[in-house]
PDB file of N, CA and C in Angstrom:
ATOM      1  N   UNK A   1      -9.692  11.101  -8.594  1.00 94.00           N
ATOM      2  CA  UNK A   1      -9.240   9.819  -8.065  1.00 94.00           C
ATOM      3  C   UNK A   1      -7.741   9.631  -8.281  1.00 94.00           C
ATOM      4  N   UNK A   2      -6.655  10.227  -9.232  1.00 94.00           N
ATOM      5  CA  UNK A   2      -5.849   9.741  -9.442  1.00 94.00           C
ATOM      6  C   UNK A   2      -5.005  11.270  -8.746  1.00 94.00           C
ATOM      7  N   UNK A   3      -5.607  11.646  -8.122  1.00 95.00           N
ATOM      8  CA  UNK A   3      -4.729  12.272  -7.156  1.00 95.00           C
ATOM      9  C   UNK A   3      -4.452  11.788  -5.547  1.00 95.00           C
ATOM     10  N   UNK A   4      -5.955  10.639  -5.221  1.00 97.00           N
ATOM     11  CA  UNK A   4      -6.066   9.776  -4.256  1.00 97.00           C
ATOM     12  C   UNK A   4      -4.725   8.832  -4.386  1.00 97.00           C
ATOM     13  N   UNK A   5      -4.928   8.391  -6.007  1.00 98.00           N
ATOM     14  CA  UNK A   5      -4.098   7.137  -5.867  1.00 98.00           C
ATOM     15  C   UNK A   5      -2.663   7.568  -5.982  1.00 98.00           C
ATOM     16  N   UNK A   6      -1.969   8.730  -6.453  1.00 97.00           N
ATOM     17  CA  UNK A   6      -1.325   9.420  -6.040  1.00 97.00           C
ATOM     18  C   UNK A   6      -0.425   9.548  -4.725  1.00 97.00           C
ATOM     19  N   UNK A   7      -1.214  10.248  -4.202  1.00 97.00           N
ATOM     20  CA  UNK A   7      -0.668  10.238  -2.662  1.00 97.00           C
ATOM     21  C   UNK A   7      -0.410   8.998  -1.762  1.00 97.00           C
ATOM     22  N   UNK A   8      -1.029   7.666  -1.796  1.00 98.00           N
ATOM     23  CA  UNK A   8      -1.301   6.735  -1.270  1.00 98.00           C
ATOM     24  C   UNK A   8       0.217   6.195  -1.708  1.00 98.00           C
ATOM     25  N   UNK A   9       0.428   6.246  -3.507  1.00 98.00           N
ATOM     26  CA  UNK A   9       1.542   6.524  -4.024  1.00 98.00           C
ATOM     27  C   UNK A   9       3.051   6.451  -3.017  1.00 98.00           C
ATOM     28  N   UNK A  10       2.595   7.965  -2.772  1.00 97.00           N
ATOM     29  CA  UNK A  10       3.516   8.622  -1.983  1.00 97.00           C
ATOM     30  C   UNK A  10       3.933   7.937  -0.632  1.00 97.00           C
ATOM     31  N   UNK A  11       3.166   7.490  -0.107  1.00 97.00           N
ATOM     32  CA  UNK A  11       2.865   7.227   1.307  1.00 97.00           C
ATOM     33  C   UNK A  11       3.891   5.696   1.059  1.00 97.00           C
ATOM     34  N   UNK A  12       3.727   4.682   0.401  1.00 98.00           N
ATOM     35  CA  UNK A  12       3.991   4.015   0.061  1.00 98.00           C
ATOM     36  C   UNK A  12       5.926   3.623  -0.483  1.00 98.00           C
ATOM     37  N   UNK A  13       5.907   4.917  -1.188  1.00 97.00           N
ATOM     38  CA  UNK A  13       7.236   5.263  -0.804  1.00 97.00           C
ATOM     39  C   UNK A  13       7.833   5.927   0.190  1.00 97.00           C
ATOM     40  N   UNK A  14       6.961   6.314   1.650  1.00 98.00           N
ATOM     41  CA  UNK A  14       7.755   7.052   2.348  1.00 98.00           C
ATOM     42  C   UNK A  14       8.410   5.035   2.783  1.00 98.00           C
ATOM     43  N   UNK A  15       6.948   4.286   2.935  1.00 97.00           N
ATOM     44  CA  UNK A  15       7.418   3.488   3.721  1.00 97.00           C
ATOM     45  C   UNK A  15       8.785   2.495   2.891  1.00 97.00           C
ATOM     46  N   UNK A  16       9.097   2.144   1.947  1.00 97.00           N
ATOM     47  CA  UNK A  16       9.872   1.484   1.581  1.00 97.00           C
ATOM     48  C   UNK A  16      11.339   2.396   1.877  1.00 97.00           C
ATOM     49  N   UNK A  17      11.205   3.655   1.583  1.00 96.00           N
ATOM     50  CA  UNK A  17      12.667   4.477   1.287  1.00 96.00           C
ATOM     51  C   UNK A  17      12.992   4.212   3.144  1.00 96.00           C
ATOM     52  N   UNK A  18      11.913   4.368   4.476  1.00 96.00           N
ATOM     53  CA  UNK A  18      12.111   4.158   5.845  1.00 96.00           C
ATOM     54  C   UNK A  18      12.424   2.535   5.514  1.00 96.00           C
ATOM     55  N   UNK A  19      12.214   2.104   5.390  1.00 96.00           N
ATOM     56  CA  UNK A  19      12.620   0.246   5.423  1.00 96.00           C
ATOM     57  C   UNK A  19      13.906   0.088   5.016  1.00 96.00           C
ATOM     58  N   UNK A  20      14.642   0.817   4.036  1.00 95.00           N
ATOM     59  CA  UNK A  20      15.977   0.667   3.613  1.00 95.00           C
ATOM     60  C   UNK A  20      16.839   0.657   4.755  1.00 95.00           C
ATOM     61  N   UNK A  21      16.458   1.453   5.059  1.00 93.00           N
ATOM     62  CA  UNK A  21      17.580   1.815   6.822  1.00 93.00           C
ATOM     63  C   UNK A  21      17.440  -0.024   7.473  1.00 93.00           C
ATOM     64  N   UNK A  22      16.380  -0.274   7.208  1.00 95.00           N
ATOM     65  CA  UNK A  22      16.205  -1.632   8.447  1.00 95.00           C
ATOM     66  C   UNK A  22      16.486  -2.498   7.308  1.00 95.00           C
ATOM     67  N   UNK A  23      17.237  -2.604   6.431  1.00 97.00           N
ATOM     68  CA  UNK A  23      17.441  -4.100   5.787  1.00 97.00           C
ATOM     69  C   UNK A  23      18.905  -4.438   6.016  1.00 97.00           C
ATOM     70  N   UNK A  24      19.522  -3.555   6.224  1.00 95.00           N
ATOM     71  CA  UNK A  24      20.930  -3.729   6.407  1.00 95.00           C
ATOM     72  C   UNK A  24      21.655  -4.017   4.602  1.00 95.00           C
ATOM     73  N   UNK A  25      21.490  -3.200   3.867  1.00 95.00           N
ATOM     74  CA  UNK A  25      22.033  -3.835   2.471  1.00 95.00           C
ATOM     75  C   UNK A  25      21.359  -5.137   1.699  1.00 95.00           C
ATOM     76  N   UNK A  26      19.726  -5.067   1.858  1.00 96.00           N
ATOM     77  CA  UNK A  26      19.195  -6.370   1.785  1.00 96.00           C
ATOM     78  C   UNK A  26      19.564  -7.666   2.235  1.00 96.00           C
ATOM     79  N   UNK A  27      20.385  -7.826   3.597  1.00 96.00           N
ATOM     80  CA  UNK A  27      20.745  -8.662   4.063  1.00 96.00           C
ATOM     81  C   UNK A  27      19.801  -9.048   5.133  1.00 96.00           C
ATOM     82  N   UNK A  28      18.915  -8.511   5.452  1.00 97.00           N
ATOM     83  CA  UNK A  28      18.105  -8.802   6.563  1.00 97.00           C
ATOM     84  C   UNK A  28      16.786  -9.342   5.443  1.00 97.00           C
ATOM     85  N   UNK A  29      15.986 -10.288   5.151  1.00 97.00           N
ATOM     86  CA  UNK A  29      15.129 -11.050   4.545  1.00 97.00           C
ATOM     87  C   UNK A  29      13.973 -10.409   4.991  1.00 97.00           C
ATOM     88  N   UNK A  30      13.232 -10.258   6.105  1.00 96.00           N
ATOM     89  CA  UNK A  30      11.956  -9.277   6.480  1.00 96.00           C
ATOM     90  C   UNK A  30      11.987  -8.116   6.089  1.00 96.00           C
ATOM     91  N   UNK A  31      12.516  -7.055   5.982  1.00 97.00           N
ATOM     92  CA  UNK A  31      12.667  -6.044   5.898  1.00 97.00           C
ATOM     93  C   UNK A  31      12.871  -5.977   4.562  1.00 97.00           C
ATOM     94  N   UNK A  32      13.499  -6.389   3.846  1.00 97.00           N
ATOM     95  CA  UNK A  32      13.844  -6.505   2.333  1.00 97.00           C
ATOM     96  C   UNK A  32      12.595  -6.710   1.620  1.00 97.00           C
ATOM     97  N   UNK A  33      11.703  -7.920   2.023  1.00 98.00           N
ATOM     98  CA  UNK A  33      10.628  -7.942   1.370  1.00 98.00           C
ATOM     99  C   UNK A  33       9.548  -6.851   1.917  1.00 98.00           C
ATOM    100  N   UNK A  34       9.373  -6.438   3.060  1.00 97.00           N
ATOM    101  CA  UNK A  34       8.487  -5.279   2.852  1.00 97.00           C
ATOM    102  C   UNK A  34       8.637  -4.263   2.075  1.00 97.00           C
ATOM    103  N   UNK A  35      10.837  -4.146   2.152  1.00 98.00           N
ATOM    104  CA  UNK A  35      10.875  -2.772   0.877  1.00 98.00           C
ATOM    105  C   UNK A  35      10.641  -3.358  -0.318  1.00 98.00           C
ATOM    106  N   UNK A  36      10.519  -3.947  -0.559  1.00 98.00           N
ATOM    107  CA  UNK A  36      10.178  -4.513  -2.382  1.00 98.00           C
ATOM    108  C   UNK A  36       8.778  -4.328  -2.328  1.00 98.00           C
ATOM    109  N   UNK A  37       8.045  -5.495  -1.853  1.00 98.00           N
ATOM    110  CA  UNK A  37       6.589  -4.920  -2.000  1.00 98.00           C
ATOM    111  C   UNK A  37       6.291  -3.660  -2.151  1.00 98.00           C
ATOM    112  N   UNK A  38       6.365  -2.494  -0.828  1.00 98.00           N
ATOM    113  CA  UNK A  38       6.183  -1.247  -0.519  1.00 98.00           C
ATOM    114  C   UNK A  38       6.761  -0.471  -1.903  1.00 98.00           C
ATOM    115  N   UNK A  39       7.726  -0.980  -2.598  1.00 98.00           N
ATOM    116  CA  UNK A  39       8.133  -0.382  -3.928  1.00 98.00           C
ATOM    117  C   UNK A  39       7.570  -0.586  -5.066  1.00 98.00           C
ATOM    118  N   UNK A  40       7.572  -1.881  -5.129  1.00 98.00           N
ATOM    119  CA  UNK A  40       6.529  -2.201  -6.086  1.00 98.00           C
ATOM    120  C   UNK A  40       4.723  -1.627  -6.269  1.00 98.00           C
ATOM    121  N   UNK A  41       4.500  -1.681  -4.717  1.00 98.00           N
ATOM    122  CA  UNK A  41       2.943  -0.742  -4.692  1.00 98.00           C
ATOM    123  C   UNK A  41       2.992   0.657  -5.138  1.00 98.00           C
ATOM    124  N   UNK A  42       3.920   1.219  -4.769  1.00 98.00           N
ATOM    125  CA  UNK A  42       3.972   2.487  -4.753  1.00 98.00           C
ATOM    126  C   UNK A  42       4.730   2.832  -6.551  1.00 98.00           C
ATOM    127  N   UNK A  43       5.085   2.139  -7.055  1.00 97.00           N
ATOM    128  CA  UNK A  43       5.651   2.336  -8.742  1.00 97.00           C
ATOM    129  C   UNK A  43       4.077   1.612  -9.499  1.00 97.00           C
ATOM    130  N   UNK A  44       3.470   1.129  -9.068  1.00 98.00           N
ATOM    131  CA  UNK A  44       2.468   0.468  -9.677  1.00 98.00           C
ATOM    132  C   UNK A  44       1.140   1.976  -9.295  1.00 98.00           C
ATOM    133  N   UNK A  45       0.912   2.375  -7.915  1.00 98.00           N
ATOM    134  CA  UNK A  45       0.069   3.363  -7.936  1.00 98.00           C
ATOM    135  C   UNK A  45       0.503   3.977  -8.776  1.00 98.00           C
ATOM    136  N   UNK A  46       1.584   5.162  -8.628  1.00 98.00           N
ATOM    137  CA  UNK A  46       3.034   5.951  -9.875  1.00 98.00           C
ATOM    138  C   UNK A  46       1.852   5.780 -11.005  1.00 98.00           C
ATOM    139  N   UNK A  47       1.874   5.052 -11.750  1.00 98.00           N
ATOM    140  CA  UNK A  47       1.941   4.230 -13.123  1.00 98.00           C
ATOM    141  C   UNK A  47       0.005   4.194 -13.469  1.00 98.00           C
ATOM    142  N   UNK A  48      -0.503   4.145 -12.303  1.00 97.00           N
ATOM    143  CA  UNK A  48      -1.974   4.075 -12.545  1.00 97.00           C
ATOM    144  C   UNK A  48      -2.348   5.788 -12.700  1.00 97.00           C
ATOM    145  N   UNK A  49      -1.655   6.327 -11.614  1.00 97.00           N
ATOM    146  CA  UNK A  49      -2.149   7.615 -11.369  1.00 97.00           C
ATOM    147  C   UNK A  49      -1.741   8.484 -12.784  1.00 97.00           C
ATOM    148  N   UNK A  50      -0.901   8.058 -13.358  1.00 97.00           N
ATOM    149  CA  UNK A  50       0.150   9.099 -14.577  1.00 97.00           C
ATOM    150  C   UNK A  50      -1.105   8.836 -15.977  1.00 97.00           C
ATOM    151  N   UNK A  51      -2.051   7.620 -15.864  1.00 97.00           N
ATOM    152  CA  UNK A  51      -2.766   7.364 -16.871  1.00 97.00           C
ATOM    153  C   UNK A  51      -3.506   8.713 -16.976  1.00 97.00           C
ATOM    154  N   UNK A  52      -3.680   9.690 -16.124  1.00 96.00           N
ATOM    155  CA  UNK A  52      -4.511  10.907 -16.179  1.00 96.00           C
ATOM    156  C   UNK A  52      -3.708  11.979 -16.144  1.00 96.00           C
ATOM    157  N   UNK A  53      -2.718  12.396 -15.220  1.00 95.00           N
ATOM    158  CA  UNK A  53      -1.936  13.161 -14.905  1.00 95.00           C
ATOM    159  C   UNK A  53      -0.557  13.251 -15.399  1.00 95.00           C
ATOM    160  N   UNK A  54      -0.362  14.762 -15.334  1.00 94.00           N
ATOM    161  CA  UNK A  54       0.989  14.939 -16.555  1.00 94.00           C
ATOM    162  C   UNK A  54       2.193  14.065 -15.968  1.00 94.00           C
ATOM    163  N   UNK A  55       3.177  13.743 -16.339  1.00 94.00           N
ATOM    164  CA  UNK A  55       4.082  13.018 -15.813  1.00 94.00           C
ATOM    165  C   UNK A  55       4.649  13.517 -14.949  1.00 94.00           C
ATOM    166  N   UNK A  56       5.482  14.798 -15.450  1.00 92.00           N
ATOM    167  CA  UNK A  56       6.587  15.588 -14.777  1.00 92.00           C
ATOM    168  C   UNK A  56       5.622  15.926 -13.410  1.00 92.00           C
ATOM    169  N   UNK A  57       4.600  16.242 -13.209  1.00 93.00           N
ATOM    170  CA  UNK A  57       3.869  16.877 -12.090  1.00 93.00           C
ATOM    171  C   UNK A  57       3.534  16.006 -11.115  1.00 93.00           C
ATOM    172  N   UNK A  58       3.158  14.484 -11.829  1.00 95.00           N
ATOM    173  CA  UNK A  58       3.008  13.151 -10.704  1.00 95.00           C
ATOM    174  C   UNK A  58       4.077  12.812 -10.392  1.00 95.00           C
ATOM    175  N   UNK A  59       5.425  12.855 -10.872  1.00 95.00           N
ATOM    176  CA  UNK A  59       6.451  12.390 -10.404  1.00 95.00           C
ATOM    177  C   UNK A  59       7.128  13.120  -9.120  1.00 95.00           C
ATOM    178  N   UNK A  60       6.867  14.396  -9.659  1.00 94.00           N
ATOM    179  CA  UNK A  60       7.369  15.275  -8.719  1.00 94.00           C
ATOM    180  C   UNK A  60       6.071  15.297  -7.515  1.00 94.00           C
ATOM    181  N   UNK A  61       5.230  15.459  -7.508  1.00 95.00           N
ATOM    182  CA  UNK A  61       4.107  14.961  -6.507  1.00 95.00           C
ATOM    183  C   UNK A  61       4.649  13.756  -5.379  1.00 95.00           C
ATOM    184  N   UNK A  62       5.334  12.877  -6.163  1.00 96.00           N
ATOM    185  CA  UNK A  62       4.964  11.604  -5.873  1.00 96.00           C
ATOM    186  C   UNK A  62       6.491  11.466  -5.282  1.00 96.00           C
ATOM    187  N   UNK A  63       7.662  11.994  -5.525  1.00 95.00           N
ATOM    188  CA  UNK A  63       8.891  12.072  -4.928  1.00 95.00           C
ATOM    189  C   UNK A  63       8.952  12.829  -3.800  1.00 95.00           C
ATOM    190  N   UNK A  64       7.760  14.190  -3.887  1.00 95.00           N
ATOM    191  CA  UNK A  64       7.905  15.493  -2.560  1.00 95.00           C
ATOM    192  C   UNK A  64       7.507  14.165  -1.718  1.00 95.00           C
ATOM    193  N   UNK A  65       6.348  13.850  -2.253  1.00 96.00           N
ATOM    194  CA  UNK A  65       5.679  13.033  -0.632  1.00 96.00           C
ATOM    195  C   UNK A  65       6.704  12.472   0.241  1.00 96.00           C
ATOM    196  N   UNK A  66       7.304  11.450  -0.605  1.00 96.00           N
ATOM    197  CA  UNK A  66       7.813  10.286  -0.604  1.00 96.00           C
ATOM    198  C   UNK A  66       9.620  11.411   0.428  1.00 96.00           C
ATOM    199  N   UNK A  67       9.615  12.221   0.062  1.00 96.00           N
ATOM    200  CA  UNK A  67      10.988  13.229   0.877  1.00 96.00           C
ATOM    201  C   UNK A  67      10.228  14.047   1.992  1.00 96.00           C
ATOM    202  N   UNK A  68       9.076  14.122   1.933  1.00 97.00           N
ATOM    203  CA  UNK A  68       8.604  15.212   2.980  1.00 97.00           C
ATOM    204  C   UNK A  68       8.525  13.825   4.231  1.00 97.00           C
ATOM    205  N   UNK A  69       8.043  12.938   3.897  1.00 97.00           N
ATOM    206  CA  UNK A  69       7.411  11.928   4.575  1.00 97.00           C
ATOM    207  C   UNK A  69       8.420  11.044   5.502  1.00 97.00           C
ATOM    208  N   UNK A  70       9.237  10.835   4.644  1.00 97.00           N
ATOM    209  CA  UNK A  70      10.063   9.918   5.201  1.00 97.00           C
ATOM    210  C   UNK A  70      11.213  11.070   6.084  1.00 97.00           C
ATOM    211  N   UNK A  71      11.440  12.361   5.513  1.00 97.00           N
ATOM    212  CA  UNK A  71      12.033  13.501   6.741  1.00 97.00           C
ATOM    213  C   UNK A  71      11.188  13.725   7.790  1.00 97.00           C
ATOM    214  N   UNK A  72      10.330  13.652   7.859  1.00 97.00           N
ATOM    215  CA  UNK A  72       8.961  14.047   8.918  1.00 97.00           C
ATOM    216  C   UNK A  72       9.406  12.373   9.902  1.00 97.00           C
ATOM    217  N   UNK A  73       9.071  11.394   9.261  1.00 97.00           N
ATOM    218  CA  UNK A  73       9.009   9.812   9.868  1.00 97.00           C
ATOM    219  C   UNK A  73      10.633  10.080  10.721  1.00 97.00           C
ATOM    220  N   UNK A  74      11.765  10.295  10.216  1.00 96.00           N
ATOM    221  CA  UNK A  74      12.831  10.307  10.159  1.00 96.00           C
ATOM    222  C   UNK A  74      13.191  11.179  11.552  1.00 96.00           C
ATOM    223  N   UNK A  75      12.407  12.408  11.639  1.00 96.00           N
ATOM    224  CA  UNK A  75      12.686  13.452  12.713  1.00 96.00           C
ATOM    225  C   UNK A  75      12.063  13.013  14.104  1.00 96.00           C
ATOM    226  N   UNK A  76      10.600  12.722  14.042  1.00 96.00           N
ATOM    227  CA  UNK A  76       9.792  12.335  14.822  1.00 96.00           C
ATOM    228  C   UNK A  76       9.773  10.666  15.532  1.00 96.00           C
ATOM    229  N   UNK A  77      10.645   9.964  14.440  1.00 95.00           N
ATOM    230  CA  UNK A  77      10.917   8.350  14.964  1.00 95.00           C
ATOM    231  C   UNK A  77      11.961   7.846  15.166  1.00 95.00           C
ATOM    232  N   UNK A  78      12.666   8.429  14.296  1.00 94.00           N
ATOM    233  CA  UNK A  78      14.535   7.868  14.293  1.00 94.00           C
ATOM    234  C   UNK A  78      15.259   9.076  14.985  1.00 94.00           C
ATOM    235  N   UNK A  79      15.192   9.828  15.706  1.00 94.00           N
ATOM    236  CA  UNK A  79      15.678  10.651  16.123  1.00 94.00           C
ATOM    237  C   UNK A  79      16.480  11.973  15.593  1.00 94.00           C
ATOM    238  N   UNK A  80      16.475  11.997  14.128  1.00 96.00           N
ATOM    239  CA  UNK A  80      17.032  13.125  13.207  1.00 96.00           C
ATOM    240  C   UNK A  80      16.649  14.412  13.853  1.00 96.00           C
ATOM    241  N   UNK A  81      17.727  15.476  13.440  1.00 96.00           N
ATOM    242  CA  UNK A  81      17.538  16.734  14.667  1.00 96.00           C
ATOM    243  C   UNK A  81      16.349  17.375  13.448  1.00 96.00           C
ATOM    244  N   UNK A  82      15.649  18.425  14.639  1.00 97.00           N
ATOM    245  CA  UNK A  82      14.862  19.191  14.125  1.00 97.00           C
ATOM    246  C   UNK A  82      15.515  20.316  13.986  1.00 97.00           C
ATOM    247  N   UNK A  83      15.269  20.773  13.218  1.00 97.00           N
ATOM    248  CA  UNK A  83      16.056  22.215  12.874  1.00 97.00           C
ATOM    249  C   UNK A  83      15.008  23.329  12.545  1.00 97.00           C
ATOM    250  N   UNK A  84      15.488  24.262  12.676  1.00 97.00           N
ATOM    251  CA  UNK A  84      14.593  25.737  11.645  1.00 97.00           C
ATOM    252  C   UNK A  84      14.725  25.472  10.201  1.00 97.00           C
ATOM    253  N   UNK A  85      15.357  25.151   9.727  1.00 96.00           N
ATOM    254  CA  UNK A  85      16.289  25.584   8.500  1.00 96.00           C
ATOM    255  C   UNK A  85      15.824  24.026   7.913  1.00 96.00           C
ATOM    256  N   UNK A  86      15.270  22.995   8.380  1.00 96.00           N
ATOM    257  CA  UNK A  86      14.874  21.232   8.030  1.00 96.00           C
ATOM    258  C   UNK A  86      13.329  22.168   7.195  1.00 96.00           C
ATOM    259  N   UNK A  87      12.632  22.259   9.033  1.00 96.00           N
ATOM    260  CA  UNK A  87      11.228  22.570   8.839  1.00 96.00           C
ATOM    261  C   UNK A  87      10.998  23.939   7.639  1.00 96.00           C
ATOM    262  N   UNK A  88      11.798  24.594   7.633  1.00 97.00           N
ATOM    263  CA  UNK A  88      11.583  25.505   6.568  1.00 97.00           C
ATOM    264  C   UNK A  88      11.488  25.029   5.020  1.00 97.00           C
ATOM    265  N   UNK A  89      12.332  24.025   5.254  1.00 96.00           N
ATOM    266  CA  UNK A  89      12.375  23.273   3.771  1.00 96.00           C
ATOM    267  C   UNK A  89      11.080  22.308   3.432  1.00 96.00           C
ATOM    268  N   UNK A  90      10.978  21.412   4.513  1.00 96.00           N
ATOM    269  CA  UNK A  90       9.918  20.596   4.836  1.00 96.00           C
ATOM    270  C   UNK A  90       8.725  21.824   3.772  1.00 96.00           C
ATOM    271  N   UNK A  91       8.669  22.899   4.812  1.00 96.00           N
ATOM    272  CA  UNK A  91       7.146  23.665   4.123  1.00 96.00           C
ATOM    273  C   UNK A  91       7.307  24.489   2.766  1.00 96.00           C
ATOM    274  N   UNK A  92       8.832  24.489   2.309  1.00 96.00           N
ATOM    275  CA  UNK A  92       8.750  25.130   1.382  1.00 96.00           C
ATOM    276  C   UNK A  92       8.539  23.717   0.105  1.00 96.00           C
ATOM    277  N   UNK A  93       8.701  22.756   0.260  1.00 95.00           N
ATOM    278  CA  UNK A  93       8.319  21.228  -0.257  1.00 95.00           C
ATOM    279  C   UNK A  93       6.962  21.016  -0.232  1.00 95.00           C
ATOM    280  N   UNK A  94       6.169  21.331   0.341  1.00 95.00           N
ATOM    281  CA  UNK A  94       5.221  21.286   1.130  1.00 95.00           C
ATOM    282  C   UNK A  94       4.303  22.290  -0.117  1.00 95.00           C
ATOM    283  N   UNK A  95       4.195  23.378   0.028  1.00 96.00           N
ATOM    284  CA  UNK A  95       4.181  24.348  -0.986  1.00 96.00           C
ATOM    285  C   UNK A  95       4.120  24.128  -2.302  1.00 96.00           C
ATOM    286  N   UNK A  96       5.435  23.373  -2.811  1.00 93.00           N
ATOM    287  CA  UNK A  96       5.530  23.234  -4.056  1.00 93.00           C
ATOM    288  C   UNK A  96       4.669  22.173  -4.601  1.00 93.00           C
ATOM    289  N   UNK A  97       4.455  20.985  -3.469  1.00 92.00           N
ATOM    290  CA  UNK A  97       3.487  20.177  -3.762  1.00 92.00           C
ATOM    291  C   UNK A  97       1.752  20.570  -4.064  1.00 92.00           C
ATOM    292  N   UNK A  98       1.392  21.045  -2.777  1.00 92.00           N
ATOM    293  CA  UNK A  98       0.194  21.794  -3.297  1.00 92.00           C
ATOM    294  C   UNK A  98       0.097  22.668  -4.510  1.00 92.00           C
ATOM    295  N   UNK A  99       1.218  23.099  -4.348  1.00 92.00           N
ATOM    296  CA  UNK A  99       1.518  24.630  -5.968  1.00 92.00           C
ATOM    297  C   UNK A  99       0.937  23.612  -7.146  1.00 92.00           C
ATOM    298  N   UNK A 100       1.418  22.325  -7.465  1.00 90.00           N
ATOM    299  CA  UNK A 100       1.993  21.231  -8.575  1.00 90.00           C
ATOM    300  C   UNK A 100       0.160  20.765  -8.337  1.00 90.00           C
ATOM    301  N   UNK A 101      -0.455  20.777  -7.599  1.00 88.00           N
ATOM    302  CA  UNK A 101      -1.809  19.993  -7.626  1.00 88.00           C
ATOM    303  C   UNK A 101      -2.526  21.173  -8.033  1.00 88.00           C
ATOM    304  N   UNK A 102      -2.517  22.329  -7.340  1.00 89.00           N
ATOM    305  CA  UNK A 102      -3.106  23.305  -7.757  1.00 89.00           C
ATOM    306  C   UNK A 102      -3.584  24.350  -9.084  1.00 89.00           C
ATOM    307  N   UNK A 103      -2.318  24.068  -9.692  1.00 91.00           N
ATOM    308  CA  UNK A 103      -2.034  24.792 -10.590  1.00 91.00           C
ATOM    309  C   UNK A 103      -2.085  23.501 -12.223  1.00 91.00           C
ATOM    310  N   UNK A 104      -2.208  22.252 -11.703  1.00 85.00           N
ATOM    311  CA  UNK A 104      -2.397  21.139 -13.001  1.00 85.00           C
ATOM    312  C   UNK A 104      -3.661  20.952 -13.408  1.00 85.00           C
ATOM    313  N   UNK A 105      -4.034  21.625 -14.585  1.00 78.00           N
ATOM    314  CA  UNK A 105      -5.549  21.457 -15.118  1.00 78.00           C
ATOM    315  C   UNK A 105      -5.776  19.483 -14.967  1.00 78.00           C
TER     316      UNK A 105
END
């Protein structure tokens, strides 16, 4: 379960770190409060999930997502170029994440 709550985690920070772009410097009031919430959920999953899992391995779990996710959101929505050399990284991130679940008793 606390690899569920984990990822959800993750997901959670793709969406707040994508919301930064739309607050304008927290000057825009909608957008500001979704990134707070969306931060706050996602440091509060963080924090539930670590009650089981080693730190260094949820954090890093929980940051890949949160960089794979929001580059993926970033390429496919905001128009960021796709590259060879992006997507290569993307899967070598990608990798290390599964490696980090795989390999944590």
């Amino acid at each position: 379960m606390s690899w569920f709550i984990l990822f959800i985690a993750g997901l959670f920070e793709v969406i707040w770190v994508i919301g930064l772009k739309y607050t304008q410097g927290f000057t825009r009031p909608f957008p500001s409060l979704i990134v707070i919430g969306a931060l706050c959920i996602s440091f509060l999953l963080l924090s539930w999930a670590m009650k089981t899992l080693p730190a260094g391995t949820a954090y890093a779990v929980w940051s890949g997502i949160g960089a794979v996710g929001a580059a993926l959101v970033g390429m496919s929505l905001l128009g960021e170029a796709v590259t060879a050399g992006r997507v290569i990284s993307l899967c070598l991130l990608i990798a290390g994440i599964a490696g980090l679940k795989y390999f944590t008793p």
